[in-house]
PDB file of C-alpha atoms in Angstrom:
ATOM      1  CA  ASP A  28      -0.194  -0.068   0.063  1.00  0.00           C
ATOM      2  CA  ILE A  29       1.050   3.541  -0.685  1.00  0.00           C
ATOM      3  CA  GLN A  30       1.541   5.688   2.710  1.00  0.00           C
ATOM      4  CA  MET A  31       1.149   9.114   2.768  1.00  0.00           C
ATOM      5  CA  THR A  32       2.855  11.140   5.240  1.00  0.00           C
ATOM      6  CA  GLN A  33       1.263  14.575   5.806  1.00  0.00           C
ATOM      7  CA  SER A  34       3.119  17.397   7.747  1.00  0.00           C
ATOM      8  CA  PRO A  35       2.425  19.214   9.900  1.00  0.00           C
ATOM      9  CA  SER A  36      -0.225  17.257  12.219  1.00  0.00           C
ATOM     10  CA  SER A  37      -1.431  20.993  13.320  1.00  0.00           C
ATOM     11  CA  LEU A  38      -0.243  24.531  13.032  1.00  0.00           C
ATOM     12  CA  SER A  39      -1.324  27.938  14.478  1.00  0.00           C
ATOM     13  CA  ALA A  40      -1.245  30.768  12.266  1.00  0.00           C
ATOM     14  CA  SER A  41      -2.749  34.332  12.314  1.00  0.00           C
ATOM     15  CA  VAL A  42      -5.361  36.198  10.061  1.00  0.00           C
ATOM     16  CA  GLY A  43      -3.665  37.103   6.724  1.00  0.00           C
ATOM     17  CA  ASP A  44      -0.731  34.542   6.926  1.00  0.00           C
ATOM     18  CA  ARG A  45       0.348  32.000   4.252  1.00  0.00           C
ATOM     19  CA  VAL A  46       0.541  28.442   5.052  1.00  0.00           C
ATOM     20  CA  THR A  47       1.620  25.621   3.639  1.00  0.00           C
ATOM     21  CA  ILE A  48       0.834  21.713   4.263  1.00  0.00           C
ATOM     22  CA  THR A  49       2.767  18.950   2.961  1.00  0.00           C
ATOM     23  CA  CYS A  50       2.381  15.146   1.854  1.00  0.00           C
ATOM     24  CA  ARG A  51       5.023  12.966   0.846  1.00  0.00           C
ATOM     25  CA  ALA A  52       3.875   9.707  -1.037  1.00  0.00           C
ATOM     26  CA  SER A  53       6.134   6.463  -0.139  1.00  0.00           C
ATOM     27  CA  GLN A  54       6.302   5.831  -3.704  1.00  0.00           C
ATOM     28  CA  GLY A  55       5.117   7.629  -7.132  1.00  0.00           C
ATOM     29  CA  ILE A  56       1.776   8.516  -7.593  1.00  0.00           C
ATOM     30  CA  THR A  57       2.213  10.905 -10.669  1.00  0.00           C
ATOM     31  CA  ASN A  58      -0.125  13.611  -9.908  1.00  0.00           C
ATOM     32  CA  TYR A  59      -2.963  11.490  -8.637  1.00  0.00           C
ATOM     33  CA  LEU A  60      -3.262  13.549  -5.666  1.00  0.00           C
ATOM     34  CA  ALA A  61      -6.474  15.474  -3.922  1.00  0.00           C
ATOM     35  CA  TRP A  62      -6.599  17.636  -0.815  1.00  0.00           C
ATOM     36  CA  PHE A  63      -9.904  17.848   0.944  1.00  0.00           C
ATOM     37  CA  GLN A  64     -10.940  20.492   3.923  1.00  0.00           C
ATOM     38  CA  GLN A  65     -13.050  19.004   6.881  1.00  0.00           C
ATOM     39  CA  LYS A  66     -14.571  21.229   9.434  1.00  0.00           C
ATOM     40  CA  PRO A  67     -16.083  19.650  12.766  1.00  0.00           C
ATOM     41  CA  GLY A  68     -18.850  17.940  12.293  1.00  0.00           C
ATOM     42  CA  LYS A  69     -19.004  18.281   8.854  1.00  0.00           C
ATOM     43  CA  ALA A  70     -18.290  16.125   5.969  1.00  0.00           C
ATOM     44  CA  PRO A  71     -15.294  16.797   3.916  1.00  0.00           C
ATOM     45  CA  ARG A  72     -15.325  19.334   0.923  1.00  0.00           C
ATOM     46  CA  SER A  73     -13.070  18.749  -2.027  1.00  0.00           C
ATOM     47  CA  LEU A  74     -10.585  21.206  -2.631  1.00  0.00           C
ATOM     48  CA  ILE A  75      -7.820  20.347  -5.263  1.00  0.00           C
ATOM     49  CA  TYR A  76      -7.537  17.156  -7.647  1.00  0.00           C
ATOM     50  CA  LEU A  77      -4.679  16.175  -9.756  1.00  0.00           C
ATOM     51  CA  ALA A  78      -2.208  17.799  -7.337  1.00  0.00           C
ATOM     52  CA  SER A  79      -2.731  21.423  -8.560  1.00  0.00           C
ATOM     53  CA  SER A  80      -6.292  21.661 -10.137  1.00  0.00           C
ATOM     54  CA  LEU A  81      -9.127  23.739  -7.989  1.00  0.00           C
ATOM     55  CA  GLN A  82     -12.296  22.054  -7.697  1.00  0.00           C
ATOM     56  CA  SER A  83     -15.264  24.081  -8.868  1.00  0.00           C
ATOM     57  CA  GLY A  84     -16.322  26.980  -6.571  1.00  0.00           C
ATOM     58  CA  VAL A  85     -13.189  26.852  -4.439  1.00  0.00           C
ATOM     59  CA  PRO A  86     -11.470  30.224  -4.088  1.00  0.00           C
ATOM     60  CA  SER A  87      -8.081  30.711  -5.499  1.00  0.00           C
ATOM     61  CA  LYS A  88      -6.507  31.384  -2.235  1.00  0.00           C
ATOM     62  CA  PHE A  89      -6.110  27.473  -2.187  1.00  0.00           C
ATOM     63  CA  SER A  90      -3.504  26.164  -4.400  1.00  0.00           C
ATOM     64  CA  GLY A  91      -1.577  22.860  -4.975  1.00  0.00           C
ATOM     65  CA  SER A  92       1.835  21.725  -6.183  1.00  0.00           C
ATOM     66  CA  ARG A  93       4.013  18.771  -6.571  1.00  0.00           C
ATOM     67  CA  SER A  94       7.661  18.007  -6.764  1.00  0.00           C
ATOM     68  CA  GLY A  95       8.385  14.413  -7.017  1.00  0.00           C
ATOM     69  CA  THR A  96       6.664  12.528  -4.615  1.00  0.00           C
ATOM     70  CA  ASP A  97       6.006  15.533  -2.170  1.00  0.00           C
ATOM     71  CA  PHE A  98       2.802  17.390  -2.614  1.00  0.00           C
ATOM     72  CA  THR A  99       2.002  20.940  -1.001  1.00  0.00           C
ATOM     73  CA  LEU A 100      -1.266  22.893  -0.266  1.00  0.00           C
ATOM     74  CA  THR A 101      -0.947  26.339   0.100  1.00  0.00           C
ATOM     75  CA  ILE A 102      -3.372  28.701   1.606  1.00  0.00           C
ATOM     76  CA  SER A 103      -2.763  32.330   0.814  1.00  0.00           C
ATOM     77  CA  SER A 104      -4.224  35.128   3.278  1.00  0.00           C
ATOM     78  CA  LEU A 105      -5.863  32.848   5.756  1.00  0.00           C
ATOM     79  CA  GLN A 106      -8.982  33.745   7.243  1.00  0.00           C
ATOM     80  CA  PRO A 107     -11.076  32.555  10.027  1.00  0.00           C
ATOM     81  CA  GLU A 108     -13.237  30.298   7.951  1.00  0.00           C
ATOM     82  CA  ASP A 109      -9.980  28.479   6.921  1.00  0.00           C
ATOM     83  CA  SER A 110      -9.805  26.959  10.279  1.00  0.00           C
ATOM     84  CA  ALA A 111     -10.251  23.244   9.355  1.00  0.00           C
ATOM     85  CA  THR A 112      -8.352  19.797   9.175  1.00  0.00           C
ATOM     86  CA  TYR A 113      -6.933  19.221   5.985  1.00  0.00           C
ATOM     87  CA  TYR A 114      -6.306  15.668   4.447  1.00  0.00           C
ATOM     88  CA  CYS A 115      -4.749  14.858   1.469  1.00  0.00           C
ATOM     89  CA  LEU A 116      -5.686  11.576  -0.670  1.00  0.00           C
ATOM     90  CA  GLN A 117      -3.584   9.559  -3.017  1.00  0.00           C
ATOM     91  CA  TYR A 118      -5.586   7.865  -5.889  1.00  0.00           C
ATOM     92  CA  ASN A 119      -2.913   6.331  -8.216  1.00  0.00           C
ATOM     93  CA  THR A 120      -3.350   3.095  -6.553  1.00  0.00           C
ATOM     94  CA  TYR A 121      -6.008   0.902  -4.602  1.00  0.00           C
ATOM     95  CA  PRO A 122      -6.242   0.519  -1.908  1.00  0.00           C
ATOM     96  CA  LEU A 123      -6.717   4.639  -1.920  1.00  0.00           C
ATOM     97  CA  THR A 124      -5.072   6.308   1.154  1.00  0.00           C
ATOM     98  CA  PHE A 125      -5.466   9.425   3.069  1.00  0.00           C
ATOM     99  CA  GLY A 126      -2.770  11.717   4.630  1.00  0.00           C
ATOM    100  CA  GLY A 127      -3.143  11.587   8.560  1.00  0.00           C
ATOM    101  CA  GLY A 128      -4.439  15.345   8.277  1.00  0.00           C
ATOM    102  CA  THR A 129      -3.453  18.603   9.205  1.00  0.00           C
ATOM    103  CA  LYS A 130      -5.389  21.039  11.881  1.00  0.00           C
ATOM    104  CA  VAL A 131      -5.243  24.650  11.051  1.00  0.00           C
ATOM    105  CA  GLU A 132      -5.699  26.700  13.746  1.00  0.00           C
ATOM    106  CA  ILE A 133      -6.269  30.642  13.509  1.00  0.00           C
TER     107      ILE A 133
ATOM    108  CA  GLU B  14     -26.879  20.172  -7.695  1.00  0.00           C
ATOM    109  CA  VAL B  15     -25.368  17.095  -6.825  1.00  0.00           C
ATOM    110  CA  GLN B  16     -26.738  15.592  -3.607  1.00  0.00           C
ATOM    111  CA  LEU B  17     -25.992  12.564  -1.803  1.00  0.00           C
ATOM    112  CA  VAL B  18     -27.996  11.757   1.262  1.00  0.00           C
ATOM    113  CA  GLY B  19     -26.826   8.955   3.560  1.00  0.00           C
ATOM    114  CA  SER B  20     -29.019   6.971   6.069  1.00  0.00           C
ATOM    115  CA  GLY B  21     -29.308   3.516   8.066  1.00  0.00           C
ATOM    116  CA  GLY B  22     -26.672   4.258  10.661  1.00  0.00           C
ATOM    117  CA  GLY B  23     -27.216   3.360  14.219  1.00  0.00           C
ATOM    118  CA  PHE B  24     -26.218   1.063  17.262  1.00  0.00           C
ATOM    119  CA  VAL B  25     -25.158  -2.597  16.712  1.00  0.00           C
ATOM    120  CA  GLN B  26     -23.671  -5.244  18.946  1.00  0.00           C
ATOM    121  CA  PRO B  27     -20.096  -6.671  17.926  1.00  0.00           C
ATOM    122  CA  GLY B  28     -20.910  -9.244  15.264  1.00  0.00           C
ATOM    123  CA  GLY B  29     -24.042  -7.790  14.105  1.00  0.00           C
ATOM    124  CA  SER B  30     -24.997  -6.318  10.819  1.00  0.00           C
ATOM    125  CA  LEU B  31     -26.100  -3.156   9.275  1.00  0.00           C
ATOM    126  CA  ARG B  32     -26.679  -1.727   5.863  1.00  0.00           C
ATOM    127  CA  LEU B  33     -25.848   1.771   4.945  1.00  0.00           C
ATOM    128  CA  SER B  34     -27.617   3.596   1.879  1.00  0.00           C
ATOM    129  CA  CYS B  35     -27.118   6.716  -0.095  1.00  0.00           C
ATOM    130  CA  ALA B  36     -29.258   8.212  -2.093  1.00  0.00           C
ATOM    131  CA  ALA B  37     -28.017  10.193  -5.333  1.00  0.00           C
ATOM    132  CA  SER B  38     -29.396  13.062  -7.020  1.00  0.00           C
ATOM    133  CA  GLY B  39     -28.324  15.776  -9.444  1.00  0.00           C
ATOM    134  CA  PHE B  40     -26.503  13.996 -11.791  1.00  0.00           C
ATOM    135  CA  THR B  41     -26.634  10.739 -13.971  1.00  0.00           C
ATOM    136  CA  PHE B  42     -25.748   8.085 -11.470  1.00  0.00           C
ATOM    137  CA  SER B  43     -24.631   5.278 -13.361  1.00  0.00           C
ATOM    138  CA  SER B  44     -21.965   7.456 -14.931  1.00  0.00           C
ATOM    139  CA  TYR B  45     -20.077   7.782 -11.697  1.00  0.00           C
ATOM    140  CA  ALA B  46     -17.970   5.317  -9.621  1.00  0.00           C
ATOM    141  CA  MET B  47     -18.930   5.776  -5.964  1.00  0.00           C
ATOM    142  CA  ASN B  48     -17.363   5.131  -2.595  1.00  0.00           C
ATOM    143  CA  TRP B  49     -17.578   4.783   1.053  1.00  0.00           C
ATOM    144  CA  VAL B  50     -15.109   6.481   3.230  1.00  0.00           C
ATOM    145  CA  ARG B  51     -14.961   6.227   7.070  1.00  0.00           C
ATOM    146  CA  GLN B  52     -13.785   8.128   9.931  1.00  0.00           C
ATOM    147  CA  ALA B  53     -13.621   6.894  13.569  1.00  0.00           C
ATOM    148  CA  PRO B  54     -14.273   8.961  16.160  1.00  0.00           C
ATOM    149  CA  GLY B  55     -11.486  11.846  16.601  1.00  0.00           C
ATOM    150  CA  LYS B  56      -9.666  10.136  13.693  1.00  0.00           C
ATOM    151  CA  GLY B  57      -8.607  10.601  10.266  1.00  0.00           C
ATOM    152  CA  LEU B  58     -10.507   9.595   7.115  1.00  0.00           C
ATOM    153  CA  GLU B  59     -10.224   5.947   6.071  1.00  0.00           C
ATOM    154  CA  TRP B  60     -11.077   4.720   2.496  1.00  0.00           C
ATOM    155  CA  VAL B  61     -13.157   1.691   2.742  1.00  0.00           C
ATOM    156  CA  SER B  62     -14.874   0.366  -0.408  1.00  0.00           C
ATOM    157  CA  THR B  63     -15.473   1.543  -4.431  1.00  0.00           C
ATOM    158  CA  ILE B  64     -18.064   0.323  -6.860  1.00  0.00           C
ATOM    159  CA  SER B  65     -17.869   1.132 -10.570  1.00  0.00           C
ATOM    160  CA  GLY B  66     -20.897   2.844 -12.470  1.00  0.00           C
ATOM    161  CA  SER B  67     -21.672  -0.420 -13.642  1.00  0.00           C
ATOM    162  CA  ALA B  68     -21.522  -2.128 -10.504  1.00  0.00           C
ATOM    163  CA  HIS B  69     -18.999  -4.855 -12.208  1.00  0.00           C
ATOM    164  CA  ILE B  70     -15.916  -3.798 -10.520  1.00  0.00           C
ATOM    165  CA  THR B  71     -15.444  -3.359  -6.699  1.00  0.00           C
ATOM    166  CA  TYR B  72     -12.551  -2.652  -4.404  1.00  0.00           C
ATOM    167  CA  TYR B  73     -12.459  -2.994  -0.599  1.00  0.00           C
ATOM    168  CA  ALA B  74      -9.864  -2.156   1.881  1.00  0.00           C
ATOM    169  CA  ALA B  75      -8.247  -5.063   3.501  1.00  0.00           C
ATOM    170  CA  SER B  76      -9.861  -4.024   7.145  1.00  0.00           C
ATOM    171  CA  VAL B  77     -13.090  -4.888   5.564  1.00  0.00           C
ATOM    172  CA  LYS B  78     -12.824  -7.274   2.790  1.00  0.00           C
ATOM    173  CA  GLY B  79     -14.909 -10.367   3.210  1.00  0.00           C
ATOM    174  CA  ARG B  80     -17.133  -8.764   5.729  1.00  0.00           C
ATOM    175  CA  PHE B  81     -18.648  -5.689   3.966  1.00  0.00           C
ATOM    176  CA  THR B  82     -20.443  -5.586   0.718  1.00  0.00           C
ATOM    177  CA  ILE B  83     -20.607  -2.468  -1.802  1.00  0.00           C
ATOM    178  CA  SER B  84     -23.732  -2.500  -4.020  1.00  0.00           C
ATOM    179  CA  ARG B  85     -25.772  -0.178  -6.276  1.00  0.00           C
ATOM    180  CA  ASP B  86     -29.150   0.088  -7.927  1.00  0.00           C
ATOM    181  CA  ASN B  87     -28.880   2.490 -10.891  1.00  0.00           C
ATOM    182  CA  SER B  88     -32.440   2.521 -11.539  1.00  0.00           C
ATOM    183  CA  LYS B  89     -33.192   3.752  -7.894  1.00  0.00           C
ATOM    184  CA  ASN B  90     -29.983   6.073  -7.737  1.00  0.00           C
ATOM    185  CA  THR B  91     -28.724   4.304  -4.735  1.00  0.00           C
ATOM    186  CA  LEU B  92     -25.482   3.146  -3.007  1.00  0.00           C
ATOM    187  CA  TRP B  93     -25.588   0.542  -0.413  1.00  0.00           C
ATOM    188  CA  LEU B  94     -22.980  -0.703   2.154  1.00  0.00           C
ATOM    189  CA  GLN B  95     -23.704  -3.968   3.686  1.00  0.00           C
ATOM    190  CA  MET B  96     -21.854  -4.487   6.677  1.00  0.00           C
ATOM    191  CA  ASP B  97     -21.587  -7.581   8.577  1.00  0.00           C
ATOM    192  CA  SER B  98     -19.627  -9.183  11.356  1.00  0.00           C
ATOM    193  CA  LEU B  99     -19.136  -6.028  12.873  1.00  0.00           C
ATOM    194  CA  ARG B 100     -16.327  -5.071  14.886  1.00  0.00           C
ATOM    195  CA  VAL B 101     -15.760  -2.252  17.833  1.00  0.00           C
ATOM    196  CA  GLU B 102     -13.327  -1.098  15.631  1.00  0.00           C
ATOM    197  CA  ASP B 103     -15.811  -0.213  12.841  1.00  0.00           C
ATOM    198  CA  THR B 104     -17.389   2.330  14.790  1.00  0.00           C
ATOM    199  CA  ALA B 105     -17.231   5.660  12.791  1.00  0.00           C
ATOM    200  CA  VAL B 106     -19.267   8.143  10.635  1.00  0.00           C
ATOM    201  CA  TYR B 107     -19.323   6.549   6.987  1.00  0.00           C
ATOM    202  CA  TYR B 108     -19.755   8.838   4.255  1.00  0.00           C
ATOM    203  CA  CYS B 109     -20.632   7.949   0.443  1.00  0.00           C
ATOM    204  CA  ALA B 110     -18.484   9.912  -1.855  1.00  0.00           C
ATOM    205  CA  ARG B 111     -18.684  10.546  -5.608  1.00  0.00           C
ATOM    206  CA  ASP B 112     -15.882   9.727  -7.836  1.00  0.00           C
ATOM    207  CA  SER B 113     -15.394  12.170 -10.792  1.00  0.00           C
ATOM    208  CA  ALA B 114     -16.026  11.411 -14.191  1.00  0.00           C
ATOM    209  CA  ASN B 115     -12.400  11.694 -15.087  1.00  0.00           C
ATOM    210  CA  TYR B 116     -10.398   9.350 -12.514  1.00  0.00           C
ATOM    211  CA  TRP B 117     -11.193   6.295 -10.242  1.00  0.00           C
ATOM    212  CA  GLY B 118     -10.643   7.510  -6.775  1.00  0.00           C
ATOM    213  CA  GLU B 119     -10.920  11.178  -7.575  1.00  0.00           C
ATOM    214  CA  ILE B 120     -13.637  12.303  -5.217  1.00  0.00           C
ATOM    215  CA  ASP B 121     -15.522  15.229  -5.747  1.00  0.00           C
ATOM    216  CA  TYR B 122     -18.634  15.384  -3.722  1.00  0.00           C
ATOM    217  CA  TRP B 123     -19.558  13.975  -0.425  1.00  0.00           C
ATOM    218  CA  GLY B 124     -22.690  13.035   1.477  1.00  0.00           C
ATOM    219  CA  GLN B 125     -23.523  14.324   4.938  1.00  0.00           C
ATOM    220  CA  GLY B 126     -22.195  11.130   6.897  1.00  0.00           C
ATOM    221  CA  SER B 127     -24.116   8.131   8.810  1.00  0.00           C
ATOM    222  CA  LEU B 128     -22.873   7.115  12.484  1.00  0.00           C
ATOM    223  CA  VAL B 129     -22.365   3.686  13.084  1.00  0.00           C
ATOM    224  CA  THR B 130     -21.531   2.861  16.619  1.00  0.00           C
ATOM    225  CA  VAL B 131     -20.718  -0.986  17.262  1.00  0.00           C
ATOM    226  CA  SER B 132     -20.392  -1.778  20.959  1.00  0.00           C
ATOM    227  CA  SER B 133     -21.786  -4.132  23.782  1.00  0.00           C
TER     228      SER B 133
END
């Protein structure tokens, strides 16, 4: 199985900050990586697919990138509503595997 | 508007069975693969199972293979997860989720989740 190592597990930032979350795949997954946002008590929301493509309706403050097997989610100009847990998902190979999550506090 | 409405969660004793349902609307259900993803209390997301649009192909996580069965009825726009031989560690919120039309596993929409509690 492909392991997705997500870091950091939590972070605290201020309004207006730019934050970066990373997922490292244990083997190559090309660009088959997605990012999700989950607020407490709610279903996840899809943000990014194919490592860097924005889902419809997602603000451009969210962006994704890839460098080899390292994937990054960047949130620019952090706002209070961005407080959530963020997960990556590799869908290159079954079983699909998620990263452990990053809790973003503002 | 894509909508996925889950139901069927509840309380069950270890070794028991439960069937989850997910009613889909707002898209051509038969054209999309569907998934179940779960989240244990206070934990992260775990993929459980995937079924193709035609229902001919299914995948399962090792943790549920042989105990859970994913199925769908495209005439009723409904997805199911039959859960047998339930264990305490199966306690979780179960989400149904749609794959995009582009790639298997590329989840784009999520249902609201159904809580399953397995306890004696």
